[in-house]
Amino acid sequence: MARRSRMRDLVFKIIFQNEFRKDIVDAVLQEVLSKEKSDSIRRDVERYVRGIYDHIDSIDQKISSCLENWTLERLSSVDRCVLRLGTYELLYEPDVPVQVTLDEAIELAKRYGTDNSGKFVNGVLDRLARQYVSQEKWRL
């Protein structure tokens, strides 16, 4: 697995665990980081996880605005976590091209979600990106 894909996989696992074991994100983050050998992956994982929770209200609001006939609470935990990760990356990681974010999120959704998760995540993140992401980031 490529370095950035591994990093996203670890971020997903941390925020997914936090869905069930609320308010222990720091403990889970430290546990995961203690097992990771790569300094750059550890730094990126920590930045992403902290960034997601620093902006969680805004991230959830933007995801909710792009859902049709669904609420954030009704989504599967996998889909919700993948969408949070993808939304964070679209909005707060300017060096990552939109298409890379979409492709990586779809792969995570397919790996951990249902048969329909990849298509669902793609549709929501594509809508969100078109609504909230600058045109410059689309062209990177």
PDB file of N, CA, C and O in Angstrom, residues 48-97:
ATOM      1  N   TYR A  48      -4.137  14.932  10.288  1.00  0.00           N
ATOM      2  CA  TYR A  48      -5.471  14.656   9.741  1.00  0.00           C
ATOM      3  C   TYR A  48      -6.484  14.423  10.861  1.00  0.00           C
ATOM      4  O   TYR A  48      -7.569  15.001  10.847  1.00  0.00           O
ATOM      5  N   VAL A  49      -6.152  13.556  11.818  1.00  0.00           N
ATOM      6  CA  VAL A  49      -7.102  13.239  12.889  1.00  0.00           C
ATOM      7  C   VAL A  49      -7.428  14.495  13.692  1.00  0.00           C
ATOM      8  O   VAL A  49      -8.595  14.790  13.948  1.00  0.00           O
ATOM      9  N   ARG A  50      -6.417  15.231  14.075  1.00  0.00           N
ATOM     10  CA  ARG A  50      -6.674  16.462  14.844  1.00  0.00           C
ATOM     11  C   ARG A  50      -7.467  17.463  14.000  1.00  0.00           C
ATOM     12  O   ARG A  50      -8.369  18.125  14.495  1.00  0.00           O
ATOM     13  N   GLY A  51      -7.132  17.557  12.717  1.00  0.00           N
ATOM     14  CA  GLY A  51      -7.855  18.463  11.829  1.00  0.00           C
ATOM     15  C   GLY A  51      -9.320  18.082  11.673  1.00  0.00           C
ATOM     16  O   GLY A  51     -10.200  18.949  11.683  1.00  0.00           O
ATOM     17  N   ILE A  52      -9.588  16.797  11.553  1.00  0.00           N
ATOM     18  CA  ILE A  52     -10.977  16.340  11.428  1.00  0.00           C
ATOM     19  C   ILE A  52     -11.773  16.742  12.663  1.00  0.00           C
ATOM     20  O   ILE A  52     -12.861  17.307  12.556  1.00  0.00           O
ATOM     21  N   TYR A  53     -11.225  16.479  13.837  1.00  0.00           N
ATOM     22  CA  TYR A  53     -11.985  16.787  15.060  1.00  0.00           C
ATOM     23  C   TYR A  53     -11.986  18.277  15.385  1.00  0.00           C
ATOM     24  O   TYR A  53     -12.939  18.767  15.987  1.00  0.00           O
ATOM     25  N   ASP A  54     -10.979  19.021  14.951  1.00  0.00           N
ATOM     26  CA  ASP A  54     -11.002  20.480  15.128  1.00  0.00           C
ATOM     27  C   ASP A  54     -12.101  21.120  14.289  1.00  0.00           C
ATOM     28  O   ASP A  54     -12.638  22.167  14.644  1.00  0.00           O
ATOM     29  N   HIS A  55     -12.426  20.498  13.155  1.00  0.00           N
ATOM     30  CA  HIS A  55     -13.403  21.062  12.214  1.00  0.00           C
ATOM     31  C   HIS A  55     -14.649  20.196  12.066  1.00  0.00           C
ATOM     32  O   HIS A  55     -15.392  20.343  11.094  1.00  0.00           O
ATOM     33  N   ILE A  56     -14.893  19.308  13.011  1.00  0.00           N
ATOM     34  CA  ILE A  56     -15.954  18.312  12.869  1.00  0.00           C
ATOM     35  C   ILE A  56     -17.332  18.926  12.623  1.00  0.00           C
ATOM     36  O   ILE A  56     -18.098  18.423  11.802  1.00  0.00           O
ATOM     37  N   ASP A  57     -17.661  20.024  13.294  1.00  0.00           N
ATOM     38  CA  ASP A  57     -18.982  20.634  13.096  1.00  0.00           C
ATOM     39  C   ASP A  57     -19.149  21.149  11.673  1.00  0.00           C
ATOM     40  O   ASP A  57     -20.182  20.926  11.034  1.00  0.00           O
ATOM     41  N   SER A  58     -18.134  21.824  11.161  1.00  0.00           N
ATOM     42  CA  SER A  58     -18.185  22.334   9.795  1.00  0.00           C
ATOM     43  C   SER A  58     -18.192  21.190   8.779  1.00  0.00           C
ATOM     44  O   SER A  58     -18.941  21.219   7.795  1.00  0.00           O
ATOM     45  N   ILE A  59     -17.385  20.175   9.015  1.00  0.00           N
ATOM     46  CA  ILE A  59     -17.337  19.017   8.126  1.00  0.00           C
ATOM     47  C   ILE A  59     -18.699  18.338   8.073  1.00  0.00           C
ATOM     48  O   ILE A  59     -19.238  18.062   7.000  1.00  0.00           O
ATOM     49  N   ASP A  60     -19.283  18.088   9.250  1.00  0.00           N
ATOM     50  CA  ASP A  60     -20.593  17.424   9.294  1.00  0.00           C
ATOM     51  C   ASP A  60     -21.680  18.270   8.635  1.00  0.00           C
ATOM     52  O   ASP A  60     -22.556  17.738   7.945  1.00  0.00           O
ATOM     53  N   GLN A  61     -21.623  19.576   8.810  1.00  0.00           N
ATOM     54  CA  GLN A  61     -22.618  20.459   8.190  1.00  0.00           C
ATOM     55  C   GLN A  61     -22.516  20.389   6.674  1.00  0.00           C
ATOM     56  O   GLN A  61     -23.529  20.301   5.976  1.00  0.00           O
ATOM     57  N   LYS A  62     -21.301  20.398   6.155  1.00  0.00           N
ATOM     58  CA  LYS A  62     -21.121  20.358   4.704  1.00  0.00           C
ATOM     59  C   LYS A  62     -21.551  18.997   4.133  1.00  0.00           C
ATOM     60  O   LYS A  62     -22.169  18.929   3.071  1.00  0.00           O
ATOM     61  N   ILE A  63     -21.219  17.932   4.838  1.00  0.00           N
ATOM     62  CA  ILE A  63     -21.674  16.613   4.386  1.00  0.00           C
ATOM     63  C   ILE A  63     -23.209  16.585   4.378  1.00  0.00           C
ATOM     64  O   ILE A  63     -23.829  16.173   3.392  1.00  0.00           O
ATOM     65  N   SER A  64     -23.811  17.030   5.462  1.00  0.00           N
ATOM     66  CA  SER A  64     -25.274  17.025   5.574  1.00  0.00           C
ATOM     67  C   SER A  64     -25.940  17.811   4.455  1.00  0.00           C
ATOM     68  O   SER A  64     -26.986  17.414   3.944  1.00  0.00           O
ATOM     69  N   SER A  65     -25.316  18.919   4.068  1.00  0.00           N
ATOM     70  CA  SER A  65     -25.899  19.744   3.006  1.00  0.00           C
ATOM     71  C   SER A  65     -25.871  19.046   1.652  1.00  0.00           C
ATOM     72  O   SER A  65     -26.585  19.449   0.732  1.00  0.00           O
ATOM     73  N   CYS A  66     -25.069  17.992   1.521  1.00  0.00           N
ATOM     74  CA  CYS A  66     -24.951  17.279   0.250  1.00  0.00           C
ATOM     75  C   CYS A  66     -25.667  15.929   0.245  1.00  0.00           C
ATOM     76  O   CYS A  66     -25.590  15.190  -0.733  1.00  0.00           O
ATOM     77  N   LEU A  67     -26.343  15.609   1.327  1.00  0.00           N
ATOM     78  CA  LEU A  67     -27.090  14.356   1.401  1.00  0.00           C
ATOM     79  C   LEU A  67     -28.516  14.575   0.914  1.00  0.00           C
ATOM     80  O   LEU A  67     -29.134  15.570   1.265  1.00  0.00           O
ATOM     81  N   GLU A  68     -29.003  13.668   0.116  1.00  0.00           N
ATOM     82  CA  GLU A  68     -30.390  13.719  -0.341  1.00  0.00           C
ATOM     83  C   GLU A  68     -31.147  12.562   0.292  1.00  0.00           C
ATOM     84  O   GLU A  68     -30.765  11.407   0.124  1.00  0.00           O
ATOM     85  N   ASN A  69     -32.209  12.879   1.004  1.00  0.00           N
ATOM     86  CA  ASN A  69     -33.059  11.877   1.654  1.00  0.00           C
ATOM     87  C   ASN A  69     -32.332  11.056   2.712  1.00  0.00           C
ATOM     88  O   ASN A  69     -32.712   9.927   2.994  1.00  0.00           O
ATOM     89  N   TRP A  70     -31.273  11.598   3.267  1.00  0.00           N
ATOM     90  CA  TRP A  70     -30.512  10.957   4.338  1.00  0.00           C
ATOM     91  C   TRP A  70     -30.140  12.008   5.365  1.00  0.00           C
ATOM     92  O   TRP A  70     -30.071  13.193   5.061  1.00  0.00           O
ATOM     93  N   THR A  71     -29.862  11.545   6.570  1.00  0.00           N
ATOM     94  CA  THR A  71     -29.233  12.413   7.571  1.00  0.00           C
ATOM     95  C   THR A  71     -27.901  11.774   7.913  1.00  0.00           C
ATOM     96  O   THR A  71     -27.705  10.557   7.715  1.00  0.00           O
ATOM     97  N   LEU A  72     -27.003  12.559   8.430  1.00  0.00           N
ATOM     98  CA  LEU A  72     -25.684  12.055   8.793  1.00  0.00           C
ATOM     99  C   LEU A  72     -25.789  10.899   9.786  1.00  0.00           C
ATOM    100  O   LEU A  72     -25.065   9.905   9.678  1.00  0.00           O
ATOM    101  N   GLU A  73     -26.720  11.005  10.707  1.00  0.00           N
ATOM    102  CA  GLU A  73     -26.887   9.978  11.739  1.00  0.00           C
ATOM    103  C   GLU A  73     -27.370   8.645  11.160  1.00  0.00           C
ATOM    104  O   GLU A  73     -27.111   7.591  11.740  1.00  0.00           O
ATOM    105  N   ARG A  74     -28.081   8.691  10.045  1.00  0.00           N
ATOM    106  CA  ARG A  74     -28.605   7.466   9.431  1.00  0.00           C
ATOM    107  C   ARG A  74     -27.568   6.719   8.600  1.00  0.00           C
ATOM    108  O   ARG A  74     -27.765   5.556   8.258  1.00  0.00           O
ATOM    109  N   LEU A  75     -26.462   7.371   8.281  1.00  0.00           N
ATOM    110  CA  LEU A  75     -25.427   6.720   7.474  1.00  0.00           C
ATOM    111  C   LEU A  75     -24.752   5.620   8.282  1.00  0.00           C
ATOM    112  O   LEU A  75     -24.679   5.687   9.508  1.00  0.00           O
ATOM    113  N   SER A  76     -24.218   4.642   7.580  1.00  0.00           N
ATOM    114  CA  SER A  76     -23.409   3.633   8.272  1.00  0.00           C
ATOM    115  C   SER A  76     -22.172   4.324   8.841  1.00  0.00           C
ATOM    116  O   SER A  76     -21.728   5.364   8.324  1.00  0.00           O
ATOM    117  N   SER A  77     -21.632   3.767   9.885  1.00  0.00           N
ATOM    118  CA  SER A  77     -20.432   4.349  10.493  1.00  0.00           C
ATOM    119  C   SER A  77     -19.278   4.405   9.504  1.00  0.00           C
ATOM    120  O   SER A  77     -18.510   5.369   9.484  1.00  0.00           O
ATOM    121  N   VAL A  78     -19.154   3.383   8.678  1.00  0.00           N
ATOM    122  CA  VAL A  78     -18.087   3.368   7.675  1.00  0.00           C
ATOM    123  C   VAL A  78     -18.259   4.534   6.708  1.00  0.00           C
ATOM    124  O   VAL A  78     -17.324   5.316   6.484  1.00  0.00           O
ATOM    125  N   ASP A  79     -19.442   4.672   6.130  1.00  0.00           N
ATOM    126  CA  ASP A  79     -19.673   5.747   5.160  1.00  0.00           C
ATOM    127  C   ASP A  79     -19.467   7.118   5.807  1.00  0.00           C
ATOM    128  O   ASP A  79     -18.844   8.008   5.218  1.00  0.00           O
ATOM    129  N   ARG A  80     -19.963   7.299   7.020  1.00  0.00           N
ATOM    130  CA  ARG A  80     -19.820   8.582   7.718  1.00  0.00           C
ATOM    131  C   ARG A  80     -18.335   8.910   7.944  1.00  0.00           C
ATOM    132  O   ARG A  80     -17.894  10.035   7.704  1.00  0.00           O
ATOM    133  N   CYS A  81     -17.561   7.936   8.372  1.00  0.00           N
ATOM    134  CA  CYS A  81     -16.138   8.182   8.634  1.00  0.00           C
ATOM    135  C   CYS A  81     -15.356   8.452   7.349  1.00  0.00           C
ATOM    136  O   CYS A  81     -14.500   9.342   7.316  1.00  0.00           O
ATOM    137  N   VAL A  82     -15.648   7.702   6.303  1.00  0.00           N
ATOM    138  CA  VAL A  82     -14.979   7.946   5.021  1.00  0.00           C
ATOM    139  C   VAL A  82     -15.341   9.340   4.506  1.00  0.00           C
ATOM    140  O   VAL A  82     -14.476  10.075   4.022  1.00  0.00           O
ATOM    141  N   LEU A  83     -16.598   9.727   4.628  1.00  0.00           N
ATOM    142  CA  LEU A  83     -17.013  11.067   4.191  1.00  0.00           C
ATOM    143  C   LEU A  83     -16.339  12.154   5.016  1.00  0.00           C
ATOM    144  O   LEU A  83     -15.944  13.191   4.474  1.00  0.00           O
ATOM    145  N   ARG A  84     -16.197  11.942   6.303  1.00  0.00           N
ATOM    146  CA  ARG A  84     -15.504  12.933   7.140  1.00  0.00           C
ATOM    147  C   ARG A  84     -14.049  13.069   6.720  1.00  0.00           C
ATOM    148  O   ARG A  84     -13.533  14.187   6.612  1.00  0.00           O
ATOM    149  N   LEU A  85     -13.394  11.967   6.490  1.00  0.00           N
ATOM    150  CA  LEU A  85     -12.002  11.995   6.046  1.00  0.00           C
ATOM    151  C   LEU A  85     -11.886  12.680   4.691  1.00  0.00           C
ATOM    152  O   LEU A  85     -11.058  13.585   4.501  1.00  0.00           O
ATOM    153  N   GLY A  86     -12.720  12.287   3.740  1.00  0.00           N
ATOM    154  CA  GLY A  86     -12.672  12.899   2.410  1.00  0.00           C
ATOM    155  C   GLY A  86     -13.002  14.376   2.428  1.00  0.00           C
ATOM    156  O   GLY A  86     -12.355  15.179   1.746  1.00  0.00           O
ATOM    157  N   THR A  87     -13.978  14.751   3.230  1.00  0.00           N
ATOM    158  CA  THR A  87     -14.356  16.167   3.326  1.00  0.00           C
ATOM    159  C   THR A  87     -13.231  16.981   3.944  1.00  0.00           C
ATOM    160  O   THR A  87     -12.904  18.069   3.457  1.00  0.00           O
ATOM    161  N   TYR A  88     -12.627  16.456   4.989  1.00  0.00           N
ATOM    162  CA  TYR A  88     -11.477  17.156   5.591  1.00  0.00           C
ATOM    163  C   TYR A  88     -10.403  17.375   4.534  1.00  0.00           C
ATOM    164  O   TYR A  88      -9.877  18.479   4.372  1.00  0.00           O
ATOM    165  N   GLU A  89     -10.078  16.328   3.800  1.00  0.00           N
ATOM    166  CA  GLU A  89      -9.006  16.440   2.814  1.00  0.00           C
ATOM    167  C   GLU A  89      -9.366  17.428   1.707  1.00  0.00           C
ATOM    168  O   GLU A  89      -8.530  18.233   1.293  1.00  0.00           O
ATOM    169  N   LEU A  90     -10.607  17.407   1.253  1.00  0.00           N
ATOM    170  CA  LEU A  90     -11.029  18.353   0.212  1.00  0.00           C
ATOM    171  C   LEU A  90     -10.917  19.800   0.683  1.00  0.00           C
ATOM    172  O   LEU A  90     -10.485  20.674  -0.070  1.00  0.00           O
ATOM    173  N   LEU A  91     -11.312  20.047   1.928  1.00  0.00           N
ATOM    174  CA  LEU A  91     -11.409  21.422   2.411  1.00  0.00           C
ATOM    175  C   LEU A  91     -10.144  21.960   3.066  1.00  0.00           C
ATOM    176  O   LEU A  91      -9.903  23.166   3.028  1.00  0.00           O
ATOM    177  N   TYR A  92      -9.343  21.085   3.668  1.00  0.00           N
ATOM    178  CA  TYR A  92      -8.242  21.566   4.501  1.00  0.00           C
ATOM    179  C   TYR A  92      -6.862  21.070   4.088  1.00  0.00           C
ATOM    180  O   TYR A  92      -5.875  21.396   4.746  1.00  0.00           O
ATOM    181  N   GLU A  93      -6.771  20.305   3.037  1.00  0.00           N
ATOM    182  CA  GLU A  93      -5.473  19.846   2.531  1.00  0.00           C
ATOM    183  C   GLU A  93      -5.333  20.330   1.083  1.00  0.00           C
ATOM    184  O   GLU A  93      -5.613  19.610   0.138  1.00  0.00           O
ATOM    185  N   PRO A  94      -4.904  21.575   0.918  1.00  0.00           N
ATOM    186  CA  PRO A  94      -4.913  22.201  -0.405  1.00  0.00           C
ATOM    187  C   PRO A  94      -3.996  21.550  -1.442  1.00  0.00           C
ATOM    188  O   PRO A  94      -4.218  21.710  -2.637  1.00  0.00           O
ATOM    189  N   ASP A  95      -3.000  20.795  -1.002  1.00  0.00           N
ATOM    190  CA  ASP A  95      -2.068  20.198  -1.957  1.00  0.00           C
ATOM    191  C   ASP A  95      -2.559  18.876  -2.549  1.00  0.00           C
ATOM    192  O   ASP A  95      -1.929  18.328  -3.441  1.00  0.00           O
ATOM    193  N   VAL A  96      -3.670  18.366  -2.034  1.00  0.00           N
ATOM    194  CA  VAL A  96      -4.189  17.086  -2.538  1.00  0.00           C
ATOM    195  C   VAL A  96      -5.254  17.371  -3.590  1.00  0.00           C
ATOM    196  O   VAL A  96      -6.276  17.987  -3.303  1.00  0.00           O
ATOM    197  N   PRO A  97      -5.041  16.924  -4.820  1.00  0.00           N
ATOM    198  CA  PRO A  97      -6.025  17.157  -5.876  1.00  0.00           C
ATOM    199  C   PRO A  97      -7.369  16.487  -5.555  1.00  0.00           C
ATOM    200  O   PRO A  97      -7.428  15.434  -4.915  1.00  0.00           O
TER     201      PRO A  97
END
